[in-house]
XYZ file of C-alpha atoms in Angstrom:
294
model
C -2.818 -23.704 1.574
C -2.114 -20.609 -0.525
C 0.929 -18.866 -1.914
C 1.291 -15.105 -1.978
C 3.741 -12.526 -3.251
C 3.855 -8.926 -2.135
C 5.884 -7.178 -4.816
C 7.068 -3.968 -3.188
C 9.281 -1.225 -4.465
C 12.274 -2.190 -2.314
C 11.550 -5.793 -1.339
C 9.454 -8.780 -2.383
C 7.815 -10.881 0.338
C 6.973 -14.492 -0.546
C 4.535 -16.225 1.795
C 2.833 -19.604 2.141
C -0.098 -20.090 4.517
C -3.713 -19.118 5.054
C -3.423 -15.971 7.186
C -1.359 -14.130 9.810
C -1.826 -16.909 12.368
C -1.022 -19.699 9.903
C 2.178 -18.869 8.020
C 4.135 -21.918 6.908
C 7.055 -20.124 5.287
C 8.111 -16.609 4.337
C 11.028 -15.124 2.421
C 12.056 -11.505 1.862
C 13.974 -10.630 -1.308
C 15.714 -7.317 -1.971
C 14.510 -5.909 -5.287
C 17.022 -5.878 -8.130
C 16.373 -6.352 -11.819
C 12.890 -7.580 -12.800
C 14.112 -10.912 -14.172
C 16.389 -11.708 -11.263
C 13.882 -10.675 -8.600
C 10.988 -12.596 -10.146
C 13.124 -15.701 -10.678
C 14.178 -15.657 -7.020
C 10.555 -15.409 -5.932
C 9.459 -18.188 -8.274
C 12.269 -20.439 -7.040
C 10.969 -20.101 -3.469
C 7.573 -21.492 -4.449
C 9.085 -24.178 -6.658
C 11.151 -25.414 -3.702
C 8.060 -25.494 -1.504
C 6.074 -27.485 -4.059
C 8.984 -29.886 -4.535
C 8.987 -30.491 -0.764
C 5.317 -31.508 -0.841
C 3.409 -28.256 -0.313
C 0.173 -28.185 -2.325
C -1.040 -24.701 -3.271
C -4.740 -24.228 -3.979
C -4.185 -20.728 -5.339
C -1.638 -17.975 -5.713
C -1.940 -14.204 -5.219
C 0.248 -11.312 -6.326
C -0.095 -7.934 -4.609
C 2.152 -5.446 -6.355
C 3.267 -1.861 -6.440
C 1.865 -0.074 -9.447
C 0.514 1.253 -11.541
C -0.839 -2.058 -12.839
C -2.935 -3.293 -15.727
C -5.752 -5.086 -13.906
C -8.240 -5.561 -16.745
C -8.519 -9.251 -17.678
C -8.436 -9.653 -21.437
C -6.239 -6.613 -21.947
C -3.056 -7.442 -23.918
C -0.923 -6.254 -20.993
C -3.015 -7.718 -18.164
C -0.771 -8.652 -15.268
C 1.917 -6.073 -16.021
C 3.310 -3.001 -14.331
C 2.601 0.002 -16.546
C 4.246 3.424 -16.319
C 6.055 3.214 -12.997
C 8.720 5.667 -11.826
C 10.787 2.670 -10.645
C 13.656 2.393 -13.151
C 13.558 -0.706 -15.352
C 10.197 -2.018 -14.179
C 7.750 -0.355 -16.601
C 6.130 -3.013 -18.775
C 7.219 -5.922 -16.561
C 4.935 -8.967 -16.815
C 4.407 -9.980 -13.197
C 2.062 -12.929 -13.582
C 3.207 -14.769 -16.723
C 5.922 -17.002 -15.324
C 3.901 -17.812 -12.183
C 0.861 -18.873 -14.232
C 3.002 -21.042 -16.481
C 5.077 -22.655 -13.733
C 2.727 -23.028 -10.759
C -0.384 -24.018 -12.720
C -2.854 -22.840 -10.047
C -5.551 -20.109 -10.065
C -3.942 -16.698 -9.691
C -5.317 -13.493 -8.144
C -3.752 -10.131 -8.962
C -4.189 -6.650 -7.519
C -2.280 -3.739 -6.039
C -0.349 -4.138 -2.808
C -2.496 -1.523 -1.084
C -5.744 -3.141 -2.215
C -4.557 -6.461 -0.844
C -3.490 -4.800 2.410
C -6.936 -3.183 2.661
C -8.533 -6.636 2.439
C -6.194 -8.045 5.079
C -6.865 -5.195 7.505
C -10.575 -5.751 6.964
C -10.398 -9.461 7.760
C -7.766 -9.546 10.516
C -6.711 -6.001 11.381
C -7.803 -2.451 11.997
C -10.951 -2.456 9.841
C -12.724 -5.518 11.250
C -16.540 -5.176 11.383
C -16.422 -2.041 9.179
C -18.393 -1.781 5.920
C -16.423 1.016 4.216
C -12.780 1.823 4.840
C -9.577 3.100 3.271
C -6.114 1.665 3.740
C -3.304 4.190 3.238
C 0.382 3.380 3.224
C 3.118 5.994 3.599
C 6.594 4.714 2.867
C 8.736 4.441 -0.251
C 5.591 5.607 -2.022
C 2.128 6.633 -0.924
C -0.863 4.598 -2.011
C -4.281 3.543 -0.899
C -7.085 1.080 -1.422
C -10.766 1.537 -0.674
C -13.302 -1.115 0.282
C -17.066 -0.506 0.165
C -19.509 -3.196 1.307
C -16.667 -5.696 1.330
C -15.623 -5.032 -2.268
C -12.530 -3.257 -3.503
C -13.117 -0.082 -5.470
C -11.989 -0.536 -9.068
C -12.721 1.457 -12.183
C -10.684 2.333 -15.219
C -7.417 1.372 -13.626
C -7.164 1.459 -9.843
C -7.147 4.256 -7.255
C -3.933 6.296 -7.096
C -4.410 8.032 -3.770
C -0.770 9.009 -3.492
C -1.034 11.194 -6.567
C -3.914 13.415 -5.482
C -3.233 17.137 -5.310
C -3.016 18.445 -1.760
C -2.786 21.863 -0.185
C 0.761 22.780 0.717
C 1.706 23.556 4.264
C 2.295 27.251 4.781
C 5.937 28.068 4.109
C 6.756 24.727 2.487
C 8.739 25.559 -0.654
C 9.964 22.030 -1.394
C 9.450 21.293 -5.092
C 8.394 17.673 -4.571
C 9.975 14.537 -6.018
C 7.197 12.911 -8.044
C 8.468 12.599 -11.652
C 4.904 12.961 -12.950
C 3.336 15.631 -10.717
C 6.076 17.152 -8.582
C 4.238 18.191 -5.438
C 1.414 15.643 -5.205
C 0.792 13.771 -1.915
C 3.576 11.274 -2.664
C 5.860 13.967 -4.017
C 5.737 15.918 -0.764
C 5.426 13.342 1.999
C 6.829 9.940 0.939
C 10.064 8.430 2.234
C 12.105 9.633 -0.752
C 10.582 13.101 -0.330
C 11.780 13.263 3.273
C 15.205 11.986 2.250
C 15.423 14.749 -0.348
C 14.358 17.325 2.249
C 16.768 16.259 5.026
C 19.568 14.550 3.143
C 19.078 11.176 4.850
C 16.420 8.558 5.421
C 13.575 9.340 7.807
C 14.383 6.492 10.218
C 17.843 7.999 10.839
C 16.528 11.422 11.846
C 16.866 12.451 15.484
C 16.037 15.349 17.761
C 14.476 18.454 16.279
C 14.730 17.171 12.724
C 12.761 14.046 13.609
C 10.100 16.088 15.388
C 9.823 18.388 12.379
C 9.536 15.424 10.011
C 6.795 13.844 12.131
C 4.814 17.087 12.145
C 5.269 17.487 8.394
C 4.174 13.953 7.515
C 1.287 14.189 9.980
C 0.136 17.420 8.376
C 0.159 16.019 4.854
C -1.473 12.784 6.006
C -4.299 14.878 7.458
C -4.656 16.920 4.257
C -4.784 13.750 2.177
C -7.249 12.165 4.604
C -9.503 15.209 4.336
C -9.766 14.873 0.559
C -10.368 11.126 0.765
C -12.937 11.568 3.541
C -14.916 13.989 1.408
C -14.595 11.896 -1.760
C -15.336 8.411 -0.397
C -16.962 8.873 3.038
C -15.106 6.002 4.736
C -16.036 4.795 8.193
C -12.353 4.420 8.994
C -8.926 5.171 7.530
C -6.240 2.617 8.386
C -2.656 3.853 8.046
C 0.369 1.644 7.378
C 3.885 1.891 5.967
C 7.151 2.833 7.613
C 6.374 6.557 7.681
C 2.709 6.143 8.509
C 3.561 4.051 11.568
C 6.458 6.257 12.708
C 5.902 7.327 16.330
C 3.834 10.488 16.520
C 2.678 10.681 12.889
C -0.886 9.462 13.404
C -1.322 11.602 16.539
C -0.132 14.653 14.591
C -2.492 13.796 11.739
C -5.487 13.368 14.055
C -4.956 16.799 15.567
C -4.595 18.415 12.150
C -7.463 16.521 10.485
C -10.038 18.121 12.767
C -8.732 21.555 11.772
C -8.663 20.557 8.104
C -12.302 19.468 8.150
C -13.214 22.801 9.716
C -16.420 21.503 11.262
C -17.797 20.226 7.941
C -19.784 18.013 7.708
C -19.609 18.059 11.500
C -19.692 14.320 12.175
C -18.390 13.463 15.657
C -17.032 10.181 14.267
C -14.392 12.122 12.338
C -12.990 13.449 15.615
C -12.882 10.037 17.284
C -9.588 8.191 17.724
C -11.215 5.229 15.945
C -11.473 7.106 12.614
C -7.771 7.391 11.754
C -5.977 4.319 13.104
C -2.676 2.455 12.675
C -2.618 -0.760 10.654
C -2.706 -3.680 13.074
C -0.947 -6.092 10.710
C 1.985 -3.763 10.096
C 4.345 -5.001 7.405
C 2.358 -8.232 7.013
C -0.773 -6.517 5.681
C 0.363 -6.772 2.048
C 1.674 -10.365 2.153
C -1.371 -11.726 3.992
C -3.570 -9.740 1.640
C -1.927 -11.636 -1.222
C -3.182 -14.830 0.439
C -6.724 -13.427 0.302
C -6.265 -12.781 -3.426
C -5.122 -16.400 -3.789
C -8.105 -17.684 -1.836
C -10.532 -15.679 -3.983
C -8.919 -16.967 -7.175
C -9.227 -20.581 -5.994
C -12.984 -20.378 -5.385
């Protein structure tokens, strides 16, 4: 049995189990202050252990950016995040001290990529990308079953992308303005339309779907050229909004412009919805826990 925590920008999801078909308990916590939110999550696992649950390992899959280098003085912390009050937060310290089990740590999108590879939309694939479009935009890449890491971790939501013709929106990213996340994330749509994307109706909703689909296709083009994935799996509230992936598929073919001319890029199986939905990150945290326990 494993414990997992998906630390998202708006909610934390605590989970105990071994996978999507074996979940013993789950709790969702609205994000507040770092101390209060982390203490609420820790209390969930303490209650489970007190009731007799034995955890072999624990995994944390978090929004970033993160310090993932073991041995670094700030390993286990959020670094320079745009989320107010969370920069410099030590995510793993109190869990290591209190739970006393092996702990795995990575980004929420990397964990979701692993989960989609084991149980979801990237099964039997050797190289894939998981992209989430929601409160933020992020992505994880897996090649030959291994997550892509380097100095830091991939920040796919902050790549520069070509603007749609006539789009004069400044973008909302505090670091880059009109990067992928700055133009097409949930907060970007809210700034464009004055309300959250899920509340849009009629012509505004159709326009938002086309816009997000366009920018998803532009981002997918850059990632396709850079990493040559066999598949791109799309999750998140915006990514899974009705019509977005269809709009992106139609635009991606135009964006690629016939280069390199692979028929696989035009297939419906290249750009696909995440099969695990909102549970990709939490169940991915269980995979991090399992790896740490080995």
